[in-house]
Structures are given as C-alpha cells and as structure tokens.
XYZ file of C-alpha atoms in Angstrom:
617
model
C -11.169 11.040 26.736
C -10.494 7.468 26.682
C -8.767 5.951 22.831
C -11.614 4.919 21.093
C -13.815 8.762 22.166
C -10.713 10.120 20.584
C -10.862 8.064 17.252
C -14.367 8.771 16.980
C -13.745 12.542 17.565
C -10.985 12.714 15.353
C -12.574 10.661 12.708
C -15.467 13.077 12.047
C -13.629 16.375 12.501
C -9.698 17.004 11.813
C -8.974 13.659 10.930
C -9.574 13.913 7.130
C -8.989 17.424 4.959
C -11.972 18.064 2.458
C -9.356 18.874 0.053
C -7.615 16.390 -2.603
C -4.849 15.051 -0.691
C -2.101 15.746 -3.475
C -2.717 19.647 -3.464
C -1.679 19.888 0.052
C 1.945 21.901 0.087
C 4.923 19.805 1.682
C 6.665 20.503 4.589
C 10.850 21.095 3.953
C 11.715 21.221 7.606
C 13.754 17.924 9.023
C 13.623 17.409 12.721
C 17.134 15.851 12.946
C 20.721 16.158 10.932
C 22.443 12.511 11.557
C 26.041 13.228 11.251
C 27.643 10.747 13.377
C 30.022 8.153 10.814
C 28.646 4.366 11.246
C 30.255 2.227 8.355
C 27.358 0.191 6.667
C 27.014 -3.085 8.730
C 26.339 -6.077 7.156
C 22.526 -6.035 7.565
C 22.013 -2.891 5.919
C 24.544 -3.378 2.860
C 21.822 -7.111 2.618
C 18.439 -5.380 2.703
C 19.504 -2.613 0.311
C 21.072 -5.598 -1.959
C 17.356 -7.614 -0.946
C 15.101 -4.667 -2.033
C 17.214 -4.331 -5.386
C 17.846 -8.184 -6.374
C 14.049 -8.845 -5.849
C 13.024 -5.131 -7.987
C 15.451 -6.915 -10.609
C 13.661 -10.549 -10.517
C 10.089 -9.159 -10.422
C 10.448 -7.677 -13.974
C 12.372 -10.945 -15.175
C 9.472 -12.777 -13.592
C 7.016 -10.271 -15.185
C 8.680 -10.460 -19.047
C 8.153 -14.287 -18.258
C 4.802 -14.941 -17.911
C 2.608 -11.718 -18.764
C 2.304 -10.491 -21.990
C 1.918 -6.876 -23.588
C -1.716 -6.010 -22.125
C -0.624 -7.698 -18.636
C -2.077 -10.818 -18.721
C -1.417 -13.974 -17.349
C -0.035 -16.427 -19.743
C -2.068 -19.304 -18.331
C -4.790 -22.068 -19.599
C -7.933 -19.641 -18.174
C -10.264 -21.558 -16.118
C -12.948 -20.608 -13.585
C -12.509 -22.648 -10.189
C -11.384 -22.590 -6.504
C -8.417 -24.535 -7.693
C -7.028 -22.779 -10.252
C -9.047 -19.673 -10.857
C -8.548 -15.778 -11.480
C -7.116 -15.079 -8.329
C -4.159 -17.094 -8.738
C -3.462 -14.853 -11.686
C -2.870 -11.874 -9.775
C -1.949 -13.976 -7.052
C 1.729 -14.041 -9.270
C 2.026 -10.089 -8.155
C 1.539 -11.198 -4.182
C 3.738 -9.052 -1.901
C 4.980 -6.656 -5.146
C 2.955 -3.217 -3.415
C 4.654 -4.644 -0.548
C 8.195 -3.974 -2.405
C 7.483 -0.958 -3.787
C 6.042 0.883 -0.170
C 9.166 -0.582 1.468
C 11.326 0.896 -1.285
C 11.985 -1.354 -4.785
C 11.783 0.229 -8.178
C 9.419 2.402 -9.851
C 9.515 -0.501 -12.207
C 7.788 -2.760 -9.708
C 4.685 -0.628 -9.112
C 4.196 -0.276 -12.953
C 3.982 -3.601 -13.178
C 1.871 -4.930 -10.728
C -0.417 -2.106 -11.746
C -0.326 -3.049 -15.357
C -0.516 -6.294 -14.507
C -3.958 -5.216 -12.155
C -5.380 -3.890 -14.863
C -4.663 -6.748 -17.630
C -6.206 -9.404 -15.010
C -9.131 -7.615 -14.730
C -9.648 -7.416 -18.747
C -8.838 -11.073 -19.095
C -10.954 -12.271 -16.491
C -13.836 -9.909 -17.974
C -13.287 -11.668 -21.411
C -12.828 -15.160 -19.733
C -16.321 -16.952 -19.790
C -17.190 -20.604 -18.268
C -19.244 -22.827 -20.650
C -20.771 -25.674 -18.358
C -20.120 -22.868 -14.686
C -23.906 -21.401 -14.241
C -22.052 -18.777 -12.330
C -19.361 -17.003 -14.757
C -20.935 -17.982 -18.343
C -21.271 -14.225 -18.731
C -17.640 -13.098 -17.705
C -15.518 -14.579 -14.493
C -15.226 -10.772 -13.462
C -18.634 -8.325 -13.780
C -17.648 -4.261 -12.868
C -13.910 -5.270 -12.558
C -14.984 -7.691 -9.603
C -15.442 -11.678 -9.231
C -18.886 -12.532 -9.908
C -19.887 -14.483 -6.965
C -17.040 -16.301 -5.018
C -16.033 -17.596 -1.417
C -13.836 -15.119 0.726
C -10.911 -17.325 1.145
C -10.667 -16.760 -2.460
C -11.942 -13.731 -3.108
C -9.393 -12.185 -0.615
C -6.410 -13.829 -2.178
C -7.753 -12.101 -5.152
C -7.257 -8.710 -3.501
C -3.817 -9.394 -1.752
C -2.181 -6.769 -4.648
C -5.340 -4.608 -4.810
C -6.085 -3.965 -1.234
C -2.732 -2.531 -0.796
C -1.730 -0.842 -4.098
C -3.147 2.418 -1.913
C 0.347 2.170 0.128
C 1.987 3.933 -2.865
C -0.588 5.683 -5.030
C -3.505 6.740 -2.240
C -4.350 9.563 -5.139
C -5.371 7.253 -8.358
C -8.289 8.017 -9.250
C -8.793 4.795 -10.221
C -7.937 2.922 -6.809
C -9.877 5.384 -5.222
C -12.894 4.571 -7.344
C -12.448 0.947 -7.088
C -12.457 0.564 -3.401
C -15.507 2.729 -3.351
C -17.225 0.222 -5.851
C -15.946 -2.618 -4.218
C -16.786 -1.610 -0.964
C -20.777 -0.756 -2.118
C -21.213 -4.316 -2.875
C -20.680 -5.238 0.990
C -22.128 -2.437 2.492
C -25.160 -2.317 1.473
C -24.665 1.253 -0.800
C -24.893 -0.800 -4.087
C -28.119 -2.630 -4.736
C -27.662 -4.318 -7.821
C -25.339 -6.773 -5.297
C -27.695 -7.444 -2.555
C -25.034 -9.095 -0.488
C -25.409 -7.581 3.118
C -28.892 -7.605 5.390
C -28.312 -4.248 7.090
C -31.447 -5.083 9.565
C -29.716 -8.655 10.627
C -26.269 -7.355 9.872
C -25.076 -10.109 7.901
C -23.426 -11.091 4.588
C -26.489 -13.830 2.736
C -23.842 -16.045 1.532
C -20.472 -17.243 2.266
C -20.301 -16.816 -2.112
C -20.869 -13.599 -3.363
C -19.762 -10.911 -5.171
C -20.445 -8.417 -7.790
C -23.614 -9.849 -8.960
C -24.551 -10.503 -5.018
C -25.069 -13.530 -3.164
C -25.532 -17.135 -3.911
C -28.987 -18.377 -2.448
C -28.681 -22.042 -3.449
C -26.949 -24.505 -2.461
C -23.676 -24.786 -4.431
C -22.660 -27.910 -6.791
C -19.060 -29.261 -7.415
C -19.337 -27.408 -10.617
C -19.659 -24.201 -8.964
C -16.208 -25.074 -7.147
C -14.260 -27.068 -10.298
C -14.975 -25.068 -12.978
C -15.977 -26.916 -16.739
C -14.372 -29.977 -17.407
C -10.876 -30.018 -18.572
C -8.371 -33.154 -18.740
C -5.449 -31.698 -16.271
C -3.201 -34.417 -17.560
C 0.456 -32.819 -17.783
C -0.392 -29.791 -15.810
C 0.261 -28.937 -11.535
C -2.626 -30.012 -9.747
C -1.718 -28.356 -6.343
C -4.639 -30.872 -4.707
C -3.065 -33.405 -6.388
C -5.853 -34.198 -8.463
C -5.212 -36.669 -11.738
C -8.327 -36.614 -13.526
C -11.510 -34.114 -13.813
C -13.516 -36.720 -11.906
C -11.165 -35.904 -8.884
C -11.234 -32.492 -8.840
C -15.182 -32.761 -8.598
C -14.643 -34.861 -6.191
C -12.967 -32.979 -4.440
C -15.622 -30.511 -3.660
C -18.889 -32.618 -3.719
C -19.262 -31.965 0.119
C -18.887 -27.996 -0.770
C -22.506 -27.616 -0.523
C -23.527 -25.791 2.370
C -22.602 -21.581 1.549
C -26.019 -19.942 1.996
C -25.847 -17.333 5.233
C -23.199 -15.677 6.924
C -19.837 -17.001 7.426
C -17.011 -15.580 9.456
C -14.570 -15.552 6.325
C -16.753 -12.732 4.890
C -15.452 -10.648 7.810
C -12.669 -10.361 5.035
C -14.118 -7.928 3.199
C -13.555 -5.411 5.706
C -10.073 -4.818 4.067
C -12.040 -3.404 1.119
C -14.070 -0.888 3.109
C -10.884 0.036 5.487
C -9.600 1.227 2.231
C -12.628 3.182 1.358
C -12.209 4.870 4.574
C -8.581 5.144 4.661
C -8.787 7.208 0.863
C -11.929 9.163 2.035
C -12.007 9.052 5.988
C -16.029 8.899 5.649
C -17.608 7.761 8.814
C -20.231 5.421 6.847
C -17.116 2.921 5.889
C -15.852 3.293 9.228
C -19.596 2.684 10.905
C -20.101 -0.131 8.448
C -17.318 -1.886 9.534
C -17.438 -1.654 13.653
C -21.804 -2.652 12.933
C -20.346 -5.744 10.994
C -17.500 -6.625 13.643
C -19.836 -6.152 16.721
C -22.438 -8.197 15.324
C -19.902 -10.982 15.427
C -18.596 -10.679 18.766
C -22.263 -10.605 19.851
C -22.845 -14.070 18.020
C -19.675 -15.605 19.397
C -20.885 -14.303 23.760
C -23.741 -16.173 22.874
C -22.318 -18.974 21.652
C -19.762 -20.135 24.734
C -17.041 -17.370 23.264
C -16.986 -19.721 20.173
C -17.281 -17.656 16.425
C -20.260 -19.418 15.004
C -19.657 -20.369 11.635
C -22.945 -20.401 10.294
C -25.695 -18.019 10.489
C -29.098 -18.337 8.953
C -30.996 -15.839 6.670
C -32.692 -15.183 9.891
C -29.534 -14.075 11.747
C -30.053 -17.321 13.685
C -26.649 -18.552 15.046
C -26.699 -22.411 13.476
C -30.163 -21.679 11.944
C -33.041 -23.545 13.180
C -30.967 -26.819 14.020
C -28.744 -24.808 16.204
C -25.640 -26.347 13.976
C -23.628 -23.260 14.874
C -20.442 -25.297 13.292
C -22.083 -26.060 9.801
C -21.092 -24.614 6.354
C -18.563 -24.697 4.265
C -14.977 -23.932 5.619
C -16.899 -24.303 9.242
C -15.676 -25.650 12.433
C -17.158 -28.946 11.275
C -15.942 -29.206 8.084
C -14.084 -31.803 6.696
C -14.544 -33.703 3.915
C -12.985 -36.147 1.972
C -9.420 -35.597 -0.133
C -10.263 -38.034 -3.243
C -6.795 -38.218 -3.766
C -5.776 -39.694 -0.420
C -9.617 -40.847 0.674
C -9.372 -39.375 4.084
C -11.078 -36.752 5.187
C -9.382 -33.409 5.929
C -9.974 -30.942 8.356
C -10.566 -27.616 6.362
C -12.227 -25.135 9.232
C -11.345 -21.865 8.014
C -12.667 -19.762 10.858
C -9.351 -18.608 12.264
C -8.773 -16.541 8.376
C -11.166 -14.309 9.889
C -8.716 -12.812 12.486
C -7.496 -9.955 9.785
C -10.781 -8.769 10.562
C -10.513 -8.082 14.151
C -6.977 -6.867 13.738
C -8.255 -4.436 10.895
C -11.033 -3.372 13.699
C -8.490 -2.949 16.284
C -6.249 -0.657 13.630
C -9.167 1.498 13.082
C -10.475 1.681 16.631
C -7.869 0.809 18.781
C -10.519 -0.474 20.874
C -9.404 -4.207 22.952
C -12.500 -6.065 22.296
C -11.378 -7.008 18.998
C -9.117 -8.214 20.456
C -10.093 -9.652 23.581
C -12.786 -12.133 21.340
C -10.319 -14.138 20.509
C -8.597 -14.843 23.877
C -11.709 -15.634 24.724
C -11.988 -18.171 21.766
C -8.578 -19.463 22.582
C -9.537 -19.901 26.477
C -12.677 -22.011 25.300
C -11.003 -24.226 23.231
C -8.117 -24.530 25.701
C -10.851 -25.586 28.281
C -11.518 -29.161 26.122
C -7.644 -29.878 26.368
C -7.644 -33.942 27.020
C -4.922 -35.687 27.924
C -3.539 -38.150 24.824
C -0.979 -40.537 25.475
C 0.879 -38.774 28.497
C 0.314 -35.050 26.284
C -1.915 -32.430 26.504
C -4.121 -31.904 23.395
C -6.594 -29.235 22.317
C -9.403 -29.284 19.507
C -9.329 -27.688 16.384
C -12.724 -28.815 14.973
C -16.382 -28.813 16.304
C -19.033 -31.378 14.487
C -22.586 -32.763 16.332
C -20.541 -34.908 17.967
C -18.227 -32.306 19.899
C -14.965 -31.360 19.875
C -12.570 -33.241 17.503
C -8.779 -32.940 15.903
C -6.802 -32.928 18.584
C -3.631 -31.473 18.291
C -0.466 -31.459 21.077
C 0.022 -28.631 22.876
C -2.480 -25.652 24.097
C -4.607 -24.076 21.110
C -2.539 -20.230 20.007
C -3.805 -19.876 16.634
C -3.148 -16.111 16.033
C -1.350 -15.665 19.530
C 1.510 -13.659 17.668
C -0.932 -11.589 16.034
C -3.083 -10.580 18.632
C 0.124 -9.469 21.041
C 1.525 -7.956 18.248
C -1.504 -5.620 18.290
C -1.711 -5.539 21.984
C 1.923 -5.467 23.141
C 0.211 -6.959 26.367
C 2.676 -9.038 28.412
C 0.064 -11.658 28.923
C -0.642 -12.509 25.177
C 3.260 -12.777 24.878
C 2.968 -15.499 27.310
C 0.134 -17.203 25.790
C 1.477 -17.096 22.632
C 4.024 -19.553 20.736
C 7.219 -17.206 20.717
C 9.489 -19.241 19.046
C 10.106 -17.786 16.514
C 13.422 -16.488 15.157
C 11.712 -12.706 14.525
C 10.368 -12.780 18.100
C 13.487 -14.049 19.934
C 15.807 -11.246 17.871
C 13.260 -8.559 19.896
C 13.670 -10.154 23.311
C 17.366 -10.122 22.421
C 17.924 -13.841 21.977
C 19.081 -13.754 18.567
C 21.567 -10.956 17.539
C 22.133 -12.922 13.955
C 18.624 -12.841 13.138
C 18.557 -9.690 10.815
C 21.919 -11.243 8.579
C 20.565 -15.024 8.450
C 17.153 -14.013 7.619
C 18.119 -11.717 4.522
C 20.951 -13.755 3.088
C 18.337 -16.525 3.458
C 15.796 -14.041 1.671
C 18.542 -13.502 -1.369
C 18.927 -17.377 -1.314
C 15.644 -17.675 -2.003
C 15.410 -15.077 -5.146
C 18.291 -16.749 -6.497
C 16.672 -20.362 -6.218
C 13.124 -19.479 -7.584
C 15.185 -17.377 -10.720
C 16.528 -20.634 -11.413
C 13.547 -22.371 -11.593
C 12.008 -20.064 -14.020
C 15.230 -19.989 -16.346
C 14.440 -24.032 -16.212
C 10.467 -23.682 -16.454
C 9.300 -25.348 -19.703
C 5.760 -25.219 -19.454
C 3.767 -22.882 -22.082
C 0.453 -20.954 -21.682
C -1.340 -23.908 -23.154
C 0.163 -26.621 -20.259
C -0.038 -23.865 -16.736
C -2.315 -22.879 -15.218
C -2.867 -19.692 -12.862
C -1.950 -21.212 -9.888
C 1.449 -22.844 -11.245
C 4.361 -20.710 -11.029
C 2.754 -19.328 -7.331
C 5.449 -20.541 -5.324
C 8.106 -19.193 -7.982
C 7.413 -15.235 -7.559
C 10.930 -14.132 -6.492
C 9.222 -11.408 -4.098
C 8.987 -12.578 -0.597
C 9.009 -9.365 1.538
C 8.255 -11.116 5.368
C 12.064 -10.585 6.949
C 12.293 -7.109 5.305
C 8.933 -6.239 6.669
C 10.100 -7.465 10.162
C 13.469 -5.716 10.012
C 12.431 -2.321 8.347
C 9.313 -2.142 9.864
C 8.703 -4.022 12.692
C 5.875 -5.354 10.957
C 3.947 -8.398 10.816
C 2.747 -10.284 7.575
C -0.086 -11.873 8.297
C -0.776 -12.968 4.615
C 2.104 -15.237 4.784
C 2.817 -18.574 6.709
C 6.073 -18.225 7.041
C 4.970 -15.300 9.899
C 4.042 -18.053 12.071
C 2.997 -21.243 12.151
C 0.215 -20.471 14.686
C -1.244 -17.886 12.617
C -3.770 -18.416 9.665
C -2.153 -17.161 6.506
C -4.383 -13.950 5.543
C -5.220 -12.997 1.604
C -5.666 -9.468 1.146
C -4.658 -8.182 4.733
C -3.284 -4.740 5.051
C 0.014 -3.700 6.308
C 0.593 -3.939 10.379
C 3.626 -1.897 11.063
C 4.777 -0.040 13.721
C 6.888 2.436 11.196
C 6.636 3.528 7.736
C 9.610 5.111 5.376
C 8.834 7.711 2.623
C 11.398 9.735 0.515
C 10.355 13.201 0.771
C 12.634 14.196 -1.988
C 11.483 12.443 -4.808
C 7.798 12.622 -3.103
C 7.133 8.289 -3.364
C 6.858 5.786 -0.635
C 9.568 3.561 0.466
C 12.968 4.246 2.101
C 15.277 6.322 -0.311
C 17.725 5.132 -1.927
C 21.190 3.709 -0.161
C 19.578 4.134 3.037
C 18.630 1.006 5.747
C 17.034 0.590 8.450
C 16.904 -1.891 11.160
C 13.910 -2.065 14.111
C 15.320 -3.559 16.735
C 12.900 -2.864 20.336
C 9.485 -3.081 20.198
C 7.144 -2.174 23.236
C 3.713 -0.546 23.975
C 5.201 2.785 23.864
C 8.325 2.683 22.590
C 10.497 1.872 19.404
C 13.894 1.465 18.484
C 15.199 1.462 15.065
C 18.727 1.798 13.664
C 19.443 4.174 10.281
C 21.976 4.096 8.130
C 23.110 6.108 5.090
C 25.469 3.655 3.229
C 26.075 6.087 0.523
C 29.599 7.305 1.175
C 29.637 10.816 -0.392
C 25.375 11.662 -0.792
C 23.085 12.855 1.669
C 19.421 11.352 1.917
C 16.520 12.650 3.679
C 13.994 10.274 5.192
C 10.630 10.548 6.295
C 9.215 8.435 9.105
C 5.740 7.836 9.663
C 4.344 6.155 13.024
C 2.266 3.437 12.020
C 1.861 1.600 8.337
C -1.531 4.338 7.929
C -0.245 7.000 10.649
C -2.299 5.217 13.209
C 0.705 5.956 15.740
C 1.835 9.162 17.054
C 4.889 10.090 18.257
C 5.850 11.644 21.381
C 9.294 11.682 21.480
C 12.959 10.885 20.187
C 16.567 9.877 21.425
C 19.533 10.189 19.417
C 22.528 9.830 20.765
C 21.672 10.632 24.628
C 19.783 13.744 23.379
C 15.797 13.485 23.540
C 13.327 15.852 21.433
C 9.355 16.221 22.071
C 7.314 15.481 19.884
C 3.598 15.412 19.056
C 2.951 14.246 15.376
C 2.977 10.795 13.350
C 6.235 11.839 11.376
C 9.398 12.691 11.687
C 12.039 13.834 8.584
C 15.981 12.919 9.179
C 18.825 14.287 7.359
C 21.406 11.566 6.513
C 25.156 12.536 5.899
C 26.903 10.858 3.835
C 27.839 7.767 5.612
C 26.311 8.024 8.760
C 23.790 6.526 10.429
C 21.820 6.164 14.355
C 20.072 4.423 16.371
C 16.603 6.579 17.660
C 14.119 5.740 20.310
C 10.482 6.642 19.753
C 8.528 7.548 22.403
C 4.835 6.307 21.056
C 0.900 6.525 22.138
C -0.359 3.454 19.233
C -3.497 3.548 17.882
C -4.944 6.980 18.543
C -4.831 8.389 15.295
C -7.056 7.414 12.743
C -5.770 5.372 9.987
C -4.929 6.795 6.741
C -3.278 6.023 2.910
C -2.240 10.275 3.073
C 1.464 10.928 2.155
C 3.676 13.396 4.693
C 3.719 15.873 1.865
C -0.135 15.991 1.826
C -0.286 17.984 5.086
C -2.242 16.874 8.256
C-alpha cells in the first residue's frame, strides 16, 4: 500500500472517531523520564523570555487599539487598501503564540478580538461601494472579495483551530465558510462543480462577481486620506482610484482562489469528512490538469467555460495574472503585480493532506519552464517573472526559485535543496553552518518587540486619523524564528521566511513537531520548558529539551507533525533507542534537566488533524 492508498484508507475508516473529540479519556502514561542535569543554555532561557515578552506586548498592543467589544479603533472603510482584513490583520501570528505556548491571555484576545471584527464589519456599510452598501461582512464572511485579500483576512481564523479544535463556534464557521466554495451552500454560487472552477477571482458570501469590476469596487467611497498612512503611497482619492483603474478583468477562475482550500482543510481537519477532503484534491487536480496543458505554466485565467485563456487563448490575463501590471499613479510606472506564485499554500496544503508528490512536482515543473527562457543580460543570466501577448518579460538575475524552500521543505528531496536558494540563516543552522543561529535570531526577535513597543508608546494617531492597515507593521508578535527553532517549521505567511517564497495569508502551520502540555490539557510547550530542533531529514528529527525550572518537573507532549500528519517510529536518548508506532510521545522533565532525542519518522502518512493527545486516537 503505497502513501496516498493509505491516506485514503485511513481517511474513511480509523482516521476520525464519530465521537466529540473532547469526551475522549487521556492517556497518563509518559514514554520517557529525562533526568540527566543540562543547565539552561542561552537559547532556551531567550525563547522562554521571547514567548513571554511578546504574551506581555500583545495585550499592551490589544488595550491600545481595540476597545471593549474588540474592535478595531480605526476610520472603517471598505477597500483593497485599507479594508476589514487589515483589522484582524493586527492579531496576525497571535494563534501562532498561543499553539507554541504564550498566555491564556493571548488566545482570549485574538478570539475576542475575532469576534468584535466580525460585528464591526457587519455594521460597517459603504455608501457609493455597489458591493458592501448592505454590510462589508454578510454570515460573518466578506461579501465578495479577491483571495489575496480575503486570505489575509483569515490568517487568525484559519488557525485559531490549533488551540480550540472543540469550539463550537470555529467548528461551525469553517463548515459555513467552507459551503460557500464547495458548492454545499447555494445562496453563494461561487464554484462550477461540472467545470470545477471558482466563477470569479471576487467572491464571497454573497457568491461571485460576474461583471467586470470598477476602481470603486477596489478603493472603496471617497475619502480625503490627507494626514493618514497611505501604504501605496497614495496623496489624494483621485490616486487611489487610480491606482486600480486597470483592476478590471476578475470574472473566471484564478489560481489565487486555490486559497480557499485552507478553509475546507479545516473543515476536514475538525470533522475528517471525505467530501472536504474530495473537494479539495477535485479542485487541486483540475489545476495541475490546466497547467500540463498549458507548457507546465499555471494559467491564470480561466473562462466560464473552463477554457484555459477563454476564447482568445490569453491564458496570462486577469487581474493579479502573469500579465499583469499596471500603472503605480504615484510613481507612473507600471508594476509587475502577478500573483500566481500566492497560490503555492495550496499545493503544499494538498501535499499535507495527501502526501502525494504531484503537488508538488507542478511546480518544479513551473520552475523548469520558466528557467528554460533564461537570456543572457549584460554578461548574467536572467529568468522571467511575467508573461503578456508579447512573451516572456521582467527579467530578473539569477535562475527563477520562487517557493524552492517551500517545496523541499515538504519534500526533504536532495534535489529541490539544490534547486533552491539556501541562503538563508535558518537553512544554513540545519546543514550545520551556523551554530549562532538559534541566539542571534531570538535576541533579534526580542529586539524587535522592544522597538515596535516603542513605537506604540510614541503613536499619536486617534481612531478618527488610522486606518486598518496602519499600525500592521507595529504588532509586537512575530513568531517566524520561534517557529523555526521549536518546531522546525516553516512560515509561509511571512516574508521574512524567504525571499524566494510568496508571502501566504491564511496558510496553516507546516511543522515537523508540535508541543502540548498534557497537564493543564492546552496547546503549546509548558511552562519553563524549551526546545530547540536542530536536524531535519526525510525520516528523521532531532530536537533538544530542556526543563529550565530548577526545582519543578514538567511533562510534555510531542506530536509528529503540526496536525499529526507524521508518525513516529522511533527515539534516541542518550545512546538508548525505543520503538515506536504513534504520532506522540509524552516526556517527563526533572527539574533542571533536559536531552537531546532523535525521531525516527515516516511524514505524511497520517491524515491531518486539529485532535488534542488527550482526545484519544
């Protein structure tokens, strides 16, 4: 039985219990007593101070600029710009805390905050805006939006399920959600089951836009942004419609819809129902179909029809497409905004359900093409980034490796290592080529908490004078090197990852391990205790724990694989190896010791899932 039979098998069968997952009993027994003294290194006494400074800023930051009912304490508007995603946008990486192990405090908040966005944005009405004059939100959910957007929008949502996979609420959400892509709810006619494809590249609760859109469907009603941030740069109204007058071209399927499959990988990952699962593999395949027939190139527009390019063949065209790139009012050139690569968390979400290559292998195939038009520029290799109707354009030096990192990431194949850009300070600490890596990168992460704080004790701007998108770069939580460290995980969602990879709005959590505190029953590493990944490979990984606490015990609970998508097969402390055949493991930390283990893994051969240890297998 080769990965993907299993998947399938386990998927429909023992995968999922038909019980509520938080009746299941919990099981005391830990697998191994660490006993052996290991004074707290510096690393570990950092990401314990990281995941404790940052709990601390997050509910300064909160007191700051939310009010009472948890909204936003911005000038509302309805717009790409500045819209209601950026509101919630101010919570970005705050589930990410909380999983990992920040306060209680943390998870309230971004909750509470959640819910008040949704209210507001519900209230919040356009007057001029055809599109929200009835409410910016309708049944909790944009009305009708583009996915780069609508994804940012969902960056908290999509995974508030890491620490609270029983709320009834989340649960019901990412059903409801998940109906208006899949065809379930028909009051949002957004996918053609028969042509598998998503009608418009806008879309949302109230289904798909069928027109072409307007630079008033983009900007929002008229407002004089004199005195506020304009992120575009933008000085009067006039600009910002400017801005999107060539933002016409959304009706038929774009590859940045592929982003709502982090919406229905929830559904599945709460219920483990094959429809979200078979919704999402019909959706994915269709793709890779379109881009084999297509030179190995994702189209970036299909028609109504399901016709790759429509009846002009224009397989580059729409909005955000390979051939898109209008004109920045501001500077009056025009800028190269093709948005396909976004679409990557997709294949990666595919690939974490599935564990089937071809997700994967689409784009090296994509890269390869594009790599094939290198041209020689002034003594240097350069490769395309754009496609218009008069071939490739926007050179770039060096070969084309957007998403390299991510796809060997997934892989661990030693020829996507080579293909990708590795240089990166993450990368080079796991091929043992930068033992300072874990210390720089957190004191550098503290640095940064304390330099955003200060900006926010020095911010004078009032609701009336910010809007939603101001204070973005200012939220004190920045999880990427404690994701790397504790997890050997990638962030995808953030630049800062890599500067090959397209930064990803509402992706889910790619990790290789997990930490849960069995004790007090709540994801995230206990209390006083670190941990440090330090080898990665296919089928093996080597972390480093440590209880810092010099006269308490802690138990820990490890799970293989952000969603238990991992099993392990083995473990080494200390010379001595154990079998093992599960996704978790539970350690018993004296006081003041710590270890370094070796898992033995098989990745990707369980199915993915939000359960908790204590809610049984």
């Amino acid at each position: 039985m080769n990965r993907r039979q299993f998947l399938l098998c386990a998927s429909s069968t023992a995968a999922f219990s038909t019980l509520p997952l938080a009746s299941r009993a919990a099981d005391p027994t830990s697998d191994w007593a660490v006993t052996t003294p290991m004074a707290p290194p510096e690393w570990a006494l950092l990401q314990r101070e990281a995941l404790r400074v940052q709990s601390e800023a997050a509910e300064v930051f909160y007191n700051r600029y939310f009010d009472e009912r948890g909204y936003f304490q911005c000038f509302e508007r309805w717009g790409a710009n500045d819209g209601p995603d950026d509101a919630i946008e101010n919570c970005n990486d705050w589930p990410h805390l909380h999983a990992l192990g920040g306060s209680d405090k943390v998870r309230d908040l971004y909750r509470k905050a959640w819910e008040g966005h949704l209210k507001q944005y519900t209230e919040a009405k356009t007057i001029e805006t055809p599109i929200a004059r009835d409410g910016m939100y309708y049944r909790e959910f944009p009305v009708m939006n583009d996915w780069q957007h609508l994804s940012e929008g969902l960056s908290v949502f999509n995974l508030m399920g890491l620490s609270d996979p029983h709320d009834p609420m989340i649960q019901e959400r990412a059903y409801r959600f998940s109906g208006f892509y899949t065809g379930e709810d028909r009051s949002a006619p957004n996918y053609d089951p028969k042509r598998r494809i998503i009608r418009s590249m806008i879309n949302g609760s109230k289904g798909p836009l069928l027109r072409k859109a307007t630079a008033l469907d983009w900007a929002g009603d008229p407002f004089d942004p004199t005195g506020f941030f304009m992120e575009h740069g933008e000085s009067t109204y006039q600009e910002t419609l400017d801005h999107y007058v060539d933002y016409t071209d959304v009706v038929g399927d774009s590859p940045l819809n592929l982003q709502a499959t982090s919406l229905v990988m929830n559904a599945y990952m709460i219920s483990g129902e094959r429809k979200y699962r078979n919704w999402i593999t019909t959706y994915l395949d269709a793709w890779i179909d379109r881009a084999k027939k297509n030179g190995d190139i994702l189209p970036s527009y299909v028609d109504l029809k399901g016709r790759i390019g429509g009846p002009r063949r224009a397989w580059w065209g729409n909005v955000y497409g390979w051939g898109f790139s209008p004109i920045d009012p501001v500077t009056g050139k025009r800028e190269d905004r093709n948005r396909v690569p976004r679409s990557i968390v997709a294949f990666l979400n595919a690939y974490l359900l599935t564990g089937d290559d071809k997700y994967l292998q689409v784009w090296r195939d994509q890269n390869a093409a594009i790599n094939a038009q290198a041209q020689i520029i002034d003594g240097v290799s350069h490769t395309p980034t754009m496609y218009g109707k008069d071939g490739w354009y926007g050179y770039r030096p060096g070969p084309y490796r957007t998403n390299g990192l991510d796809i060997w990431y997934m892989s661990m194949r030693d020829d996507d290592y080579q293909r990708a850009d590795t240089n990166h300070p993450w990368i080079q600490y796991l091929a043992g080529k930068n033992s300072n890596y874990p210390v720089t990168a957190l004191r550098d992460n503290l640095d940064a908490v304390r330099r955003k704080m200060e900006a926010v004790a020095n911010d004078t701007t009032t609701r009336d004078t910010r809007l939603a998108d101001a204070m973005l770069k200012f939220n004190p939580v920045t999880v990427t090197p404690l994701l790397h460290l504790m997890c050997g995980a990638i962030h995808i969602a953030r630049p800062t990852w890599s500067k090959t990879s397209a930064p990803q709005g509402g992706a889910l959590l790619y990790a290789r391990l997990r930490y849960f505190d069995p004790v007090k029953r709540r994801a995230g590493i206990p209390e006083d205790v670190a941990a440090l990944v330090s080898e990665l490979s296919d089928t093996t990984t080597t972390v480093t724990l440590v209880n810092t606490h010099p006269f308490r015990a802690r138990t820990v609970t490890i799970q293989a694989g952000g969603y238990g998508e991992h099993r392990f097969t083995g473990m080494t402390v200390n010379g001595e190896t154990k079998p093992l055949n599960r996704n978790q493991v539970t350690l018993d930390l004296a006081p003041g010791s710590g270890a370094t283990i070796r898992f033995d893994m098989q990745r990707h051969v369980n199915a993915p899932s939000l359960r908790h240890p204590w809610d049984g297998a």
